[in-house]
C-alpha cells in the first residue's frame, strides 16, 4: 500500500509548509530507506533510526516503551512498521504515549501492523499455514502473522515474537487514549492495518 506526501498533506496542515523535517523510524531493523513509505522518500526528510537490537546499528538503541534519548516535541513524524505487536499488551499504552511525547505539535505517527480480523478470517478458512506472501524475511503464513515469523524466531531472533494484536477498533481506541487529536485507520492490502495519528497543533 502506497501513502504519498499529497495523501497526508490533504489533512495534516504541517505537511503543507515547506522546510526540512525529522523522521523518527522506530523499530527500524535493517530495512533500506528505499522501503519506507513514499511519503517519507523526499529529500526534506532526515531519518533517525531507533531500534532495541544493537546489531542492526541504529542511531539510537532503545525500546519504543522508553525513548528517553529522544527529546520532547523534537520530531515531525514517527514511522512504526510492525513493532507494536511485539510488545506485551500492557506495554502498548506506554509506547503510544512515548510516540506522542516526541512529536512536535501538528506532527503525526504512521503505523503499520497485522490486522487480527483478516488473520482470523484466514484461520477459519483453514489457511493457517498457507504461504500468503513473501517478505524480505521470507515466506509469511497466517501463523507467522499471529505469533511472529517462525523461521526468524527459530534462528534465535526472539525480538520477532508477537505478544499482542490489534483490530482497527482496538488500535483506534488506544491511539485516542494516548492523546492523539485525530486518528485515521485503513485496512491494507497485505492483511494489515495502517494508522495515521495526529497531535494537536498549537
Short mmCIF file of C-alpha atoms in Angstrom, two decimals:
data_model
loop_
_atom_site.label_atom_id
_atom_site.label_comp_id
_atom_site.label_asym_id
_atom_site.label_seq_id
_atom_site.Cartn_x
_atom_site.Cartn_y
_atom_site.Cartn_z
CA UNK A 1 0.00 0.00 0.00
CA UNK A 2 1.44 3.38 -1.03
CA UNK A 3 0.90 6.52 1.04
CA UNK A 4 2.21 9.69 -0.58
CA UNK A 5 3.00 13.14 0.74
CA UNK A 6 -0.07 14.52 -1.03
CA UNK A 7 -2.28 11.85 0.57
CA UNK A 8 -1.26 13.05 4.04
CA UNK A 9 -0.95 16.77 3.30
CA UNK A 10 -4.65 16.80 2.43
CA UNK A 11 -5.46 16.56 6.17
CA UNK A 12 -2.17 17.24 8.02
CA UNK A 13 -1.59 21.04 7.91
CA UNK A 14 2.07 20.81 8.98
CA UNK A 15 2.90 18.98 5.74
CA UNK A 16 1.58 21.88 3.71
CA UNK A 17 4.52 24.02 4.87
CA UNK A 18 7.95 23.74 3.17
CA UNK A 19 11.20 23.05 5.01
CA UNK A 20 13.29 20.22 6.47
CA UNK A 21 11.62 17.61 8.63
CA UNK A 22 12.82 14.96 11.07
CA UNK A 23 11.50 11.40 10.89
CA UNK A 24 11.99 9.02 13.82
CA UNK A 25 11.96 5.49 12.40
CA UNK A 26 11.21 3.23 15.38
CA UNK A 27 11.97 -0.47 15.17
CA UNK A 28 13.99 0.28 12.05
CA UNK A 29 15.69 -3.12 11.80
CA UNK A 30 17.88 -3.48 8.72
CA UNK A 31 15.32 -2.02 6.31
CA UNK A 32 16.67 0.13 3.49
CA UNK A 33 15.35 3.72 3.32
CA UNK A 34 14.01 2.76 -0.10
CA UNK A 35 11.44 0.52 1.62
CA UNK A 36 9.90 3.36 3.60
CA UNK A 37 6.52 4.70 2.55
CA UNK A 38 6.53 7.13 -0.36
CA UNK A 39 5.51 9.98 1.94
CA UNK A 40 8.96 9.84 3.60
CA UNK A 41 11.05 9.50 0.44
CA UNK A 42 11.53 13.21 -0.20
CA UNK A 43 14.85 14.95 0.38
CA UNK A 44 13.21 17.17 3.02
CA UNK A 45 13.07 14.21 5.44
CA UNK A 46 16.01 13.36 7.70
CA UNK A 47 15.69 9.83 9.10
CA UNK A 48 16.75 8.99 12.67
CA UNK A 49 16.78 5.24 13.29
CA UNK A 50 15.80 3.71 16.64
CA UNK A 51 15.79 0.01 17.49
CA UNK A 52 16.07 -2.21 20.56
CA UNK A 53 18.52 -4.51 18.74
CA UNK A 54 22.06 -3.05 18.64
CA UNK A 55 23.13 -5.49 15.91
CA UNK A 56 21.10 -3.54 13.30
CA UNK A 57 23.21 -0.44 14.07
CA UNK A 58 20.50 2.14 14.70
CA UNK A 59 21.28 5.76 15.56
CA UNK A 60 19.60 5.18 18.93
CA UNK A 61 19.44 1.86 20.79
CA UNK A 62 16.20 1.90 22.78
CA UNK A 63 12.81 0.32 23.23
CA UNK A 64 9.77 2.20 21.98
CA UNK A 65 8.46 1.97 25.55
CA UNK A 66 11.35 4.17 26.77
CA UNK A 67 12.70 6.67 24.25
CA UNK A 68 14.32 8.96 26.81
CA UNK A 69 17.15 9.65 24.36
CA UNK A 70 14.64 11.48 22.14
CA UNK A 71 13.64 14.91 23.39
CA UNK A 72 10.06 16.04 23.88
CA UNK A 73 8.43 17.51 20.76
CA UNK A 74 11.59 17.05 18.69
CA UNK A 75 10.43 15.16 15.57
CA UNK A 76 7.88 15.86 12.86
CA UNK A 77 6.83 12.25 12.27
CA UNK A 78 7.24 8.75 13.63
CA UNK A 79 7.21 5.72 11.32
CA UNK A 80 6.44 2.39 13.02
CA UNK A 81 6.22 -0.71 10.82
CA UNK A 82 5.28 -3.96 12.55
CA UNK A 83 6.50 -3.02 16.03
CA UNK A 84 3.58 -2.68 18.41
CA UNK A 85 2.59 -6.34 18.09
CA UNK A 86 5.98 -7.31 19.56
CA UNK A 87 5.12 -5.64 22.87
CA UNK A 88 3.26 -7.11 25.82
CA UNK A 89 -0.34 -5.84 25.88
CA UNK A 90 0.26 -3.72 28.98
CA UNK A 91 3.24 -2.00 27.29
CA UNK A 92 1.29 -0.65 24.33
CA UNK A 93 -0.16 2.45 26.06
CA UNK A 94 3.35 3.37 27.27
CA UNK A 95 4.78 3.03 23.74
CA UNK A 96 2.00 5.15 22.21
CA UNK A 97 2.48 7.81 24.89
CA UNK A 98 6.20 7.88 24.09
CA UNK A 99 5.46 8.28 20.39
CA UNK A 100 3.11 11.18 21.11
CA UNK A 101 5.62 12.76 23.51
CA UNK A 102 8.42 13.04 20.95
CA UNK A 103 6.18 14.51 18.23
CA UNK A 104 6.05 18.24 17.65
CA UNK A 105 2.62 19.96 17.74
CA UNK A 106 0.90 19.08 14.49
CA UNK A 107 3.20 16.10 13.96
CA UNK A 108 1.98 12.64 13.15
CA UNK A 109 2.67 8.94 13.52
CA UNK A 110 2.27 6.49 10.66
CA UNK A 111 1.79 2.96 11.97
CA UNK A 112 1.54 -0.36 10.12
CA UNK A 113 0.81 -3.72 11.77
CA UNK A 114 -1.06 -7.03 11.29
CA UNK A 115 -4.86 -6.98 11.13
CA UNK A 116 -6.22 -9.60 13.52
CA UNK A 117 -9.63 -9.62 11.84
CA UNK A 118 -8.14 -10.61 8.48
CA UNK A 119 -5.90 -13.19 10.14
CA UNK A 120 -8.92 -14.68 11.93
CA UNK A 121 -10.73 -14.97 8.60
CA UNK A 122 -7.79 -16.87 7.12
CA UNK A 123 -7.73 -19.24 10.08
CA UNK A 124 -11.46 -20.00 9.83
CA UNK A 125 -10.92 -20.70 6.11
CA UNK A 126 -8.40 -23.39 7.01
CA UNK A 127 -5.44 -21.36 5.70
CA UNK A 128 -3.38 -21.18 8.90
CA UNK A 129 -0.15 -22.43 7.32
CA UNK A 130 -0.63 -21.35 3.70
CA UNK A 131 2.11 -19.05 2.42
CA UNK A 132 0.28 -15.78 1.82
CA UNK A 133 3.13 -13.61 0.60
CA UNK A 134 6.90 -13.39 0.70
CA UNK A 135 8.53 -10.65 2.77
CA UNK A 136 12.23 -9.68 2.88
CA UNK A 137 12.45 -12.11 5.83
CA UNK A 138 10.94 -14.95 3.79
CA UNK A 139 7.52 -16.62 3.26
CA UNK A 140 4.76 -15.50 5.64
CA UNK A 141 1.75 -17.50 6.85
CA UNK A 142 -1.23 -16.57 9.00
CA UNK A 143 0.50 -18.41 11.84
CA UNK A 144 3.52 -16.11 11.41
CA UNK A 145 1.31 -13.02 11.41
CA UNK A 146 -0.35 -14.21 14.60
CA UNK A 147 2.67 -15.29 16.67
CA UNK A 148 5.71 -13.88 14.84
CA UNK A 149 7.89 -15.02 11.96
CA UNK A 150 8.70 -18.62 12.89
CA UNK A 151 11.97 -19.04 10.92
CA UNK A 152 13.42 -15.84 12.43
CA UNK A 153 12.44 -16.91 15.94
CA UNK A 154 13.94 -20.36 15.30
CA UNK A 155 17.22 -18.67 14.35
CA UNK A 156 17.27 -17.04 17.78
CA UNK A 157 15.76 -13.63 16.97
CA UNK A 158 13.25 -13.55 19.81
CA UNK A 159 12.51 -9.87 19.13
CA UNK A 160 10.34 -11.22 16.27
CA UNK A 161 7.80 -12.90 18.57
CA UNK A 162 4.32 -11.34 18.69
CA UNK A 163 2.83 -10.77 22.14
CA UNK A 164 -0.31 -8.78 21.37
CA UNK A 165 -2.54 -7.90 18.44
CA UNK A 166 -4.87 -5.30 17.01
CA UNK A 167 -8.13 -4.81 15.21
CA UNK A 168 -8.95 -1.43 13.70
CA UNK A 169 -11.25 -0.71 16.65
CA UNK A 170 -8.64 -1.57 19.28
CA UNK A 171 -5.84 0.35 17.59
CA UNK A 172 -8.03 3.42 17.13
CA UNK A 173 -9.15 3.37 20.75
CA UNK A 174 -5.60 3.05 22.07
CA UNK A 175 -4.30 5.89 19.91
CA UNK A 176 -7.16 8.12 21.05
CA UNK A 177 -6.50 7.21 24.68
CA UNK A 178 -2.82 8.10 24.17
CA UNK A 179 -3.89 11.68 23.42
CA UNK A 180 -3.76 11.97 19.64
CA UNK A 181 -6.22 14.55 18.37
CA UNK A 182 -7.16 12.75 15.15
CA UNK A 183 -6.81 9.08 14.17
CA UNK A 184 -7.49 7.54 10.76
CA UNK A 185 -7.20 3.79 10.18
CA UNK A 186 -7.33 1.99 6.84
CA UNK A 187 -7.10 -1.76 6.08
CA UNK A 188 -4.03 -2.51 3.97
CA UNK A 189 -3.55 -4.92 1.10
CA UNK A 190 -1.31 -7.41 2.96
CA UNK A 191 -3.57 -8.48 5.84
CA UNK A 192 -2.50 -5.35 7.72
CA UNK A 193 -3.74 -2.06 9.15
CA UNK A 194 -2.43 1.45 8.50
CA UNK A 195 -2.99 4.20 11.05
CA UNK A 196 -2.27 7.91 10.90
CA UNK A 197 -2.37 9.59 14.33
CA UNK A 198 -2.02 13.38 14.53
CA UNK A 199 -1.02 15.51 17.53
CA UNK A 200 -2.68 18.78 18.48
CA UNK A 201 -1.33 21.76 16.59
CA UNK A 202 -0.55 24.95 18.53
#
